[in-house]
Coordinates of C-alpha atoms in Angstrom, one line a residue:
X41 CA 80.1 9.6 5.7
X42 CA 79.3 5.8 5.5
X43 CA 75.7 4.9 4.6
X44 CA 74.3 2.1 6.7
X45 CA 71.1 0.2 6.0
X46 CA 68.1 0.5 8.4
X47 CA 66.8 -2.7 9.9
X48 CA 63.5 -2.6 7.8
X49 CA 65.8 -2.5 4.7
X50 CA 67.7 -5.4 5.9
X51 CA 64.6 -7.4 6.4
X52 CA 63.4 -6.4 2.8
X53 CA 66.6 -7.6 1.5
X54 CA 66.4 -10.9 3.2
X55 CA 62.8 -11.2 2.1
X56 CA 63.5 -10.8 -1.6
X57 CA 66.7 -13.2 -1.5
X58 CA 64.1 -15.9 -0.6
X59 CA 62.3 -15.3 -3.8
X60 CA 65.6 -15.3 -5.7
X61 CA 66.4 -18.7 -4.1
X62 CA 63.0 -20.1 -4.9
X63 CA 63.5 -19.3 -8.5
X64 CA 66.2 -22.3 -8.7
X65 CA 63.5 -24.8 -8.3
X66 CA 63.1 -27.5 -5.6
X67 CA 65.9 -29.9 -6.6
X68 CA 68.4 -27.2 -6.4
X69 CA 67.2 -25.7 -3.1
X70 CA 67.2 -29.2 -1.5
X71 CA 70.6 -29.8 -2.8
X72 CA 72.0 -26.7 -1.2
X73 CA 70.1 -27.4 2.0
X74 CA 67.9 -24.4 1.7
X75 CA 65.2 -25.4 4.1
X76 CA 63.2 -22.9 6.0
X77 CA 62.7 -23.0 9.8
X78 CA 59.9 -25.3 10.8
X79 CA 59.8 -27.1 7.4
X80 CA 61.3 -30.4 6.1
X81 CA 62.4 -31.7 2.6
X82 CA 58.9 -33.4 2.6
X83 CA 57.4 -30.0 2.3
X84 CA 59.4 -29.1 -0.7
X85 CA 58.8 -31.9 -3.1
X86 CA 57.7 -29.8 -6.1
X87 CA 58.7 -26.4 -7.5
X88 CA 55.4 -24.9 -6.3
X89 CA 55.7 -26.3 -2.9
X90 CA 59.3 -25.1 -2.5
X91 CA 58.6 -21.6 -3.9
X92 CA 55.6 -21.3 -1.4
X93 CA 57.6 -22.5 1.5
X94 CA 60.6 -20.2 0.8
X95 CA 58.5 -17.0 0.1
X96 CA 55.5 -17.4 2.1
X97 CA 53.2 -16.9 -0.8
X98 CA 50.4 -19.4 -1.1
X99 CA 50.7 -21.6 -4.1
X100 CA 47.5 -20.3 -5.8
X101 CA 49.2 -16.9 -5.9
X102 CA 52.2 -18.2 -7.8
X103 CA 51.2 -17.2 -11.4
X104 CA 54.4 -18.7 -13.1
X105 CA 56.8 -21.3 -11.7
X106 CA 59.2 -22.1 -14.4
X107 CA 62.7 -22.9 -13.0
X108 CA 64.1 -24.6 -16.1
X109 CA 66.1 -22.7 -18.6
X110 CA 67.1 -22.7 -22.3
X111 CA 69.6 -20.6 -24.1
X112 CA 68.7 -16.8 -23.4
X113 CA 65.4 -18.1 -21.7
X114 CA 66.3 -18.1 -18.0
X115 CA 64.1 -20.0 -15.3
X116 CA 61.8 -17.7 -13.5
X117 CA 58.8 -17.2 -11.3
X118 CA 56.0 -14.6 -11.0
X119 CA 54.1 -14.3 -7.8
X120 CA 51.6 -11.9 -6.3
X121 CA 52.3 -11.2 -2.6
X122 CA 49.3 -9.8 -1.1
X123 CA 50.8 -9.4 2.4
X124 CA 53.2 -6.8 0.9
X125 CA 51.0 -5.5 -1.9
X126 CA 53.5 -6.5 -4.5
X127 CA 54.0 -8.6 -7.8
X128 CA 57.4 -10.2 -7.7
X129 CA 59.4 -11.5 -10.5
X130 CA 62.4 -13.8 -9.7
X131 CA 64.9 -14.8 -12.2
X132 CA 66.9 -18.0 -11.8
X133 CA 70.9 -17.8 -11.6
X134 CA 73.3 -20.2 -13.1
X135 CA 72.4 -23.9 -12.8
X136 CA 72.7 -25.7 -16.4
X137 CA 75.1 -25.5 -19.3
X138 CA 72.6 -23.2 -21.0
X139 CA 73.1 -20.6 -18.3
X140 CA 77.0 -21.0 -18.4
X141 CA 76.8 -20.1 -22.3
X142 CA 74.8 -17.0 -21.4
X143 CA 77.4 -16.0 -18.8
X144 CA 80.2 -16.6 -21.4
X145 CA 78.4 -14.2 -24.1
X146 CA 79.9 -11.3 -22.3
X147 CA 80.9 -9.1 -24.9
X148 CA 79.2 -5.6 -24.7
X149 CA 76.1 -4.8 -26.5
X150 CA 74.7 -1.3 -27.1
X151 CA 72.1 -0.3 -24.5
X152 CA 70.0 3.0 -24.6
X153 CA 68.9 3.8 -21.1
X154 CA 67.9 6.9 -19.0
X155 CA 70.3 9.1 -17.1
X156 CA 67.5 10.9 -15.3
X157 CA 63.8 12.0 -15.7
X158 CA 63.2 15.7 -15.6
X159 CA 60.2 17.3 -13.9
X160 CA 57.3 16.7 -16.3
X161 CA 58.4 13.2 -17.3
X162 CA 60.9 13.8 -20.2
X163 CA 63.8 11.6 -20.2
X164 CA 67.5 12.4 -20.4
X165 CA 69.0 9.6 -22.4
X166 CA 72.4 8.0 -22.1
X167 CA 73.9 5.7 -24.7
X168 CA 75.9 3.0 -23.2
X169 CA 76.6 -0.7 -23.3
X170 CA 75.6 -3.9 -21.4
X171 CA 76.5 -7.7 -21.0
X172 CA 75.2 -9.1 -24.3
X173 CA 74.0 -12.4 -22.9
X174 CA 72.2 -10.9 -19.9
X175 CA 70.5 -8.3 -22.4
X176 CA 69.2 -11.0 -24.7
X177 CA 67.8 -12.8 -21.8
X178 CA 66.1 -9.7 -20.4
X179 CA 64.7 -9.0 -23.7
X180 CA 63.1 -12.5 -23.9
X181 CA 61.5 -12.0 -20.5
X182 CA 60.4 -8.5 -21.4
X183 CA 58.4 -10.0 -24.2
X184 CA 56.9 -13.3 -22.7
X185 CA 56.1 -11.8 -19.3
X186 CA 54.7 -8.5 -20.3
X187 CA 50.9 -9.3 -20.8
X188 CA 51.0 -11.6 -17.5
X189 CA 52.4 -9.0 -15.4
X190 CA 50.4 -6.1 -16.7
X191 CA 47.3 -8.2 -16.1
X192 CA 48.4 -9.0 -12.4
X193 CA 49.0 -5.3 -11.7
X194 CA 45.5 -4.5 -13.2
X195 CA 43.9 -7.0 -11.0
X196 CA 45.6 -5.7 -7.9
X197 CA 45.3 -1.8 -7.9
X198 CA 48.1 -0.1 -5.8
X199 CA 50.4 -3.1 -6.0
X200 CA 54.2 -2.4 -6.7
X201 CA 56.4 -4.4 -9.1
X202 CA 59.7 -6.0 -7.8
X203 CA 62.2 -7.9 -9.9
X204 CA 64.8 -10.1 -8.2
X205 CA 67.4 -12.7 -8.9
X206 CA 70.7 -14.0 -7.7
X207 CA 74.0 -14.3 -9.9
X208 CA 72.9 -14.5 -13.7
X209 CA 69.4 -14.0 -12.5
X210 CA 70.5 -10.7 -10.9
X211 CA 72.0 -9.5 -14.2
X212 CA 69.0 -10.4 -16.1
X213 CA 66.7 -8.7 -13.5
X214 CA 68.8 -5.5 -13.6
X215 CA 68.4 -5.2 -17.4
X216 CA 64.7 -6.2 -17.5
X217 CA 64.1 -3.5 -14.9
X218 CA 66.0 -0.8 -16.9
X219 CA 63.9 -1.9 -19.9
X220 CA 60.5 -1.9 -18.2
X221 CA 61.2 1.1 -16.1
X222 CA 60.8 3.4 -19.1
X223 CA 57.4 2.2 -19.8
X224 CA 54.7 4.2 -17.9
X225 CA 52.6 1.1 -17.2
X226 CA 55.4 -0.2 -14.9
X227 CA 56.9 3.0 -13.8
X228 CA 53.6 4.1 -12.3
X229 CA 53.8 0.9 -10.0
X230 CA 57.1 1.8 -8.7
X231 CA 59.1 -0.8 -10.6
X232 CA 62.5 -1.7 -8.9
X233 CA 64.9 -4.5 -8.8
X234 CA 66.5 -5.9 -5.6
X235 CA 69.3 -8.3 -6.7
X236 CA 71.9 -10.5 -5.0
X237 CA 75.5 -11.6 -6.0
X238 CA 74.9 -9.0 -8.8
X239 CA 77.2 -9.6 -11.8
X240 CA 78.8 -6.9 -13.9
X241 CA 75.9 -6.0 -16.4
X242 CA 76.1 -2.4 -17.5
X243 CA 78.8 0.5 -18.2
X244 CA 79.7 3.0 -15.5
X245 CA 77.5 5.6 -17.1
X246 CA 74.4 3.6 -16.8
X247 CA 75.4 1.8 -13.5
X248 CA 75.4 5.0 -11.4
X249 CA 72.9 7.2 -13.4
X250 CA 70.3 8.7 -11.1
X251 CA 67.6 6.7 -12.9
X252 CA 69.4 3.4 -12.3
X253 CA 70.0 4.3 -8.7
X254 CA 66.3 4.9 -7.9
X255 CA 65.2 1.6 -9.6
X256 CA 68.1 -0.9 -8.7
X257 CA 69.4 -2.1 -5.3
X258 CA 72.3 -4.6 -5.5
X259 CA 73.8 -6.6 -2.8
X260 CA 77.4 -8.0 -2.7
X261 CA 78.8 -10.2 -0.1
X262 CA 82.5 -10.2 1.0
X263 CA 84.9 -11.4 -1.8
X264 CA 82.3 -12.7 -4.3
X265 CA 84.0 -12.6 -7.6
X266 CA 81.1 -12.4 -9.7
X267 CA 80.4 -8.7 -8.9
X268 CA 83.9 -8.0 -10.1
X269 CA 84.2 -10.3 -13.1
X270 CA 83.7 -9.0 -16.7
X271 CA 85.6 -9.6 -19.9
X272 CA 87.4 -6.4 -19.4
X273 CA 88.4 -6.9 -15.8
X274 CA 89.5 -10.6 -16.7
X275 CA 91.7 -9.2 -19.5
X276 CA 93.1 -6.7 -17.0
X277 CA 94.0 -9.4 -14.5
X278 CA 95.8 -11.4 -17.3
X279 CA 97.9 -8.4 -18.1
X280 CA 98.7 -7.6 -14.6
X281 CA 99.8 -11.2 -13.9
X282 CA 102.0 -10.9 -16.9
X283 CA 103.6 -7.7 -15.6
X284 CA 104.1 -9.2 -12.2
X285 CA 105.7 -12.3 -13.7
X286 CA 108.8 -10.5 -14.7
X287 CA 109.5 -9.5 -11.1
X288 CA 111.4 -11.5 -8.6
X289 CA 109.8 -13.2 -5.6
X290 CA 111.5 -10.6 -3.4
X291 CA 110.3 -7.5 -5.3
X292 CA 109.0 -4.8 -3.0
X293 CA 105.5 -3.4 -2.9
X294 CA 106.6 -0.2 -4.7
X295 CA 108.2 -2.4 -7.4
X296 CA 105.0 -4.3 -7.9
X297 CA 102.9 -1.2 -8.0
X298 CA 105.2 0.5 -10.7
X299 CA 104.8 -2.7 -12.7
X300 CA 101.1 -2.7 -12.4
X301 CA 101.0 1.0 -13.3
X302 CA 102.4 0.1 -16.7
X303 CA 99.4 -2.0 -17.6
X304 CA 97.1 -0.5 -20.3
X305 CA 93.6 -1.4 -18.9
X306 CA 90.4 -2.0 -20.8
X307 CA 88.1 0.9 -21.2
X308 CA 84.8 -0.8 -21.7
X309 CA 84.4 -2.3 -18.2
X310 CA 81.0 -3.5 -17.0
X311 CA 79.7 -3.1 -13.3
X312 CA 76.8 -4.0 -11.2
X313 CA 74.2 -1.4 -11.0
X314 CA 72.3 1.0 -8.8
X315 CA 72.7 1.4 -5.0
X316 CA 75.2 -1.3 -4.2
X317 CA 75.3 -2.7 -0.5
X318 CA 78.5 -4.4 0.2
X319 CA 78.5 -6.9 3.2
X320 CA 81.4 -8.1 5.2
X321 CA 84.1 -6.1 2.9
X322 CA 87.7 -6.2 4.3
X323 CA 88.1 -2.6 2.9
X324 CA 85.4 -1.2 5.1
X325 CA 85.9 -3.3 8.2
X326 CA 84.5 -3.1 10.9
X327 CA 81.5 -1.8 9.2
X328 CA 79.3 -4.9 8.5
X329 CA 77.5 -3.4 5.5
X330 CA 78.1 -0.2 3.5
X331 CA 76.8 1.4 0.3
X332 CA 79.6 1.7 -2.2
X333 CA 80.1 3.0 -5.7
X334 CA 80.9 -0.2 -7.6
X335 CA 82.8 1.8 -10.3
X336 CA 85.3 2.6 -7.8
X337 CA 85.2 -0.3 -5.4
X338 CA 84.4 -3.3 -7.5
X339 CA 86.1 -2.8 -10.7
X340 CA 89.1 -5.1 -10.4
X341 CA 89.1 -8.9 -9.8
X342 CA 90.7 -10.0 -6.4
X343 CA 91.4 -13.6 -5.6
X344 CA 90.5 -15.2 -2.3
X345 CA 89.9 -18.7 -1.2
X346 CA 86.1 -18.2 -0.7
X347 CA 85.4 -16.4 -3.9
X348 CA 83.2 -19.2 -5.2
X349 CA 81.6 -20.6 -2.0
X350 CA 80.5 -17.2 -0.8
X351 CA 78.6 -16.6 -4.1
X352 CA 76.1 -19.5 -3.3
X353 CA 72.5 -18.5 -2.7
X354 CA 72.5 -20.3 0.5
X355 CA 75.5 -18.2 1.6
X356 CA 73.5 -15.0 0.9
X357 CA 70.5 -16.2 2.7
X358 CA 72.5 -17.1 5.9
X359 CA 74.5 -13.8 5.9
X360 CA 71.3 -11.7 5.5
X361 CA 69.6 -13.7 8.2
X362 CA 72.4 -12.9 10.4
X363 CA 72.3 -9.2 9.7
X364 CA 68.5 -8.9 10.4
X365 CA 68.8 -10.8 13.7
X366 CA 71.8 -8.6 14.8
X367 CA 74.4 -11.4 14.8
X368 CA 77.9 -11.2 13.7
X369 CA 77.2 -12.1 10.1
X370 CA 79.7 -14.5 8.7
X371 CA 79.8 -14.7 4.9
X372 CA 80.6 -18.4 5.0
X373 CA 77.2 -20.3 4.9
X374 CA 76.8 -22.8 7.7
X375 CA 78.8 -20.9 10.1
X376 CA 76.1 -20.3 12.4
X377 CA 72.9 -22.5 12.4
X378 CA 70.9 -20.6 14.9
X379 CA 67.4 -19.7 14.0
X380 CA 66.4 -16.0 13.2
X381 CA 64.6 -14.6 16.1
X382 CA 62.9 -11.2 15.7
X383 CA 63.8 -8.5 18.1
X384 CA 60.3 -7.1 17.9
X385 CA 56.8 -8.6 17.7
X386 CA 56.7 -7.2 14.0
X387 CA 58.5 -6.8 11.0
X388 CA 58.2 -3.9 8.6
X389 CA 57.1 -4.5 5.0
X390 CA 56.7 -2.5 2.0
X391 CA 53.6 -0.2 1.7
X392 CA 51.5 0.4 -1.2
X393 CA 53.1 1.6 -4.4
X394 CA 52.0 5.0 -5.8
X395 CA 49.2 4.7 -8.4
X396 CA 50.2 7.5 -10.6
X397 CA 53.4 9.0 -11.7
X398 CA 54.0 12.7 -11.0
X399 CA 57.1 13.8 -12.6
X400 CA 60.6 12.5 -11.8
X401 CA 59.6 11.5 -8.4
X402 CA 57.3 8.8 -9.5
X403 CA 60.4 6.9 -10.5
X404 CA 61.9 7.0 -7.1
X405 CA 61.2 4.6 -4.2
X406 CA 58.0 4.9 -2.3
X407 CA 58.3 6.6 1.2
X408 CA 56.7 3.4 2.6
X409 CA 59.3 1.2 0.9
X410 CA 61.6 -0.6 3.4
X411 CA 64.4 -0.8 0.7
X412 CA 64.4 2.9 0.2
X413 CA 67.1 4.8 2.2
X414 CA 64.8 6.0 5.0
X415 CA 63.0 2.7 5.5
X416 CA 59.4 2.8 6.8
X417 CA 56.4 0.8 5.8
X418 CA 53.6 -1.2 7.6
X419 CA 54.1 -4.1 9.8
X420 CA 53.0 -7.6 9.8
X421 CA 52.9 -10.3 12.6
X422 CA 56.2 -11.9 13.6
X423 CA 55.3 -14.9 11.5
X424 CA 56.3 -12.8 8.5
X425 CA 59.8 -12.5 9.8
X426 CA 62.4 -14.1 7.5
X427 CA 63.5 -17.6 8.6
X428 CA 67.1 -18.5 8.7
X429 CA 67.7 -21.4 6.3
X430 CA 69.5 -24.6 7.4
X431 CA 72.6 -25.2 5.4
X432 CA 73.5 -28.7 6.3
X433 CA 74.6 -29.5 2.8
X434 CA 76.7 -26.5 2.1
X435 CA 79.9 -28.3 2.7
X436 CA 79.2 -30.9 0.0
X437 CA 77.8 -28.1 -2.3
X438 CA 80.9 -26.0 -1.9
X439 CA 82.9 -28.3 -4.2
X440 CA 80.4 -27.5 -7.0
X441 CA 80.4 -23.8 -6.3
X442 CA 82.4 -23.0 -9.4
X443 CA 80.0 -24.8 -11.7
X444 CA 77.2 -23.2 -10.0
X445 CA 78.1 -19.7 -11.0
X446 CA 79.3 -20.5 -14.4
X447 CA 82.4 -19.4 -16.0
X448 CA 81.2 -15.8 -16.4
X449 CA 83.8 -14.8 -19.0
X450 CA 86.8 -16.5 -17.4
X451 CA 86.7 -20.1 -16.2
X452 CA 90.5 -19.9 -15.7
X453 CA 90.4 -17.3 -13.0
X454 CA 90.7 -19.6 -10.2
X455 CA 93.8 -21.3 -11.8
X456 CA 95.2 -17.8 -12.2
X457 CA 95.3 -17.4 -8.3
X458 CA 98.5 -19.6 -8.1
X459 CA 100.2 -17.8 -11.0
X460 CA 99.5 -14.4 -9.2
X461 CA 101.0 -15.4 -6.0
X462 CA 100.1 -14.7 -2.5
X463 CA 102.3 -11.6 -2.3
X464 CA 101.2 -10.0 -5.6
X465 CA 99.9 -6.7 -4.8
X466 CA 96.5 -5.7 -6.5
X467 CA 95.8 -2.2 -7.0
X468 CA 92.1 -1.2 -7.3
X469 CA 92.4 1.4 -9.9
X470 CA 89.6 3.8 -10.7
X471 CA 89.4 3.4 -14.4
X472 CA 87.3 5.7 -16.8
X473 CA 84.8 4.2 -19.3
X474 CA 86.0 6.2 -22.2
X475 CA 83.9 4.3 -24.6
X476 CA 80.7 5.6 -23.1
X477 CA 79.0 8.8 -24.2
X478 CA 77.5 11.2 -21.7
X479 CA 73.8 11.8 -21.1
X480 CA 71.9 13.6 -23.8
X481 CA 68.8 15.6 -23.0
X482 CA 66.2 14.5 -25.5
X483 CA 63.2 16.3 -23.7
X484 CA 62.3 18.0 -27.2
X485 CA 62.7 14.8 -29.1
X486 CA 59.2 13.2 -28.7
X487 CA 60.0 10.8 -31.5
X488 CA 62.8 9.0 -29.5
X489 CA 61.8 5.5 -28.9
X490 CA 62.8 3.6 -25.7
X491 CA 65.0 0.6 -26.1
X492 CA 62.2 -1.9 -25.2
X493 CA 61.2 -5.0 -27.0
X494 CA 57.5 -5.1 -26.2
X495 CA 54.8 -2.7 -27.2
X496 CA 53.5 -0.3 -24.4
X497 CA 50.1 -0.3 -25.8
X498 CA 48.3 -1.3 -22.4
X499 CA 46.3 1.3 -20.4
X500 CA 47.7 2.0 -17.0
X501 CA 46.4 -0.7 -14.4

């Protein structure tokens, strides 16, 4: 059966996408025309003002606003959202040459993660691999933000911890969550990631492990290439194009399929992670939004006209606003500039996180969490409803869409579209990640050290 999101879950996704957009800083959001309803550019003349306008968090509750990046040091913000009883970290996506270089460091690096947590709290370990550039960036944030976030949680008992991001920021947020979710100080606060335009970050074994599924929710819109693009999938595309180049233009679909079947595909493919919501996919039409297995559905590159423009943060904001409002969501930003009008007088929000961990269930989503499968949560006034952003500048921004998302292991992909040809059939083959090792039960190995890069010496907040 097809999984469908609840309206509270949609509202929560739209809410966190505003944090992800805010991490880009005021110059980027102004350029993209991301101006909340009732606001103007004059209200967003600094990074703090823009972040406050987009997220609804007062400026005094923005603990860190650092949108500028360096190599393996992504821009980010940290906020305490008292209305939702959460500490939120947002990681910026690709915007500068430093970020493109991180995207391009896409070889796989070893990653020790958790397959599942047994009753009593012991971990079943899985040895896998991850995107090297994203992992290095996550390790940096794990070190520099640890003390600040622990203090924010200690000062706010019962608050949850959410990490979000768009594009490169989504990949870094995914890995930061996997690193920190192994630490009791964060797991006790129901740490989770909600990420957008999620890039290929981890191997199949980690991507769909029960532990990952509990802690990470990824959102992909339409034909966004970033959620399909890894070094392995790009190599596969090159080999498929070569196989099809030997066929005549009149070759049948069966002949093309036979040619593609001869391609020896890469084994170490990376994927986006966790529960993956796919919006406006042609494969599942007319369903507007479905939960999919990215290893099956998003493992191969497919080339479409809007594969770059659909990736912009403004496009995700507009699409999610349409979904929340019950409109026919268009994946193309600016297609409908109506304001979001809440159907009810209130909008569900996340409830308090659990204070203490009790076995494996403590790693799962809170029952009052709107991004959990069953929705739920408390309500706030309609003023908390997520505004639809205006995207007046999206047409001019579309031309820079490719540079905005970075090369991500294959800047030549767009050029390859003409070589592939409009009639080239693309098979979405389910390939096995043979390089992965299976989960290993280490419940008796108390000396096994989690792969984290800060010491967990703090008491529980």
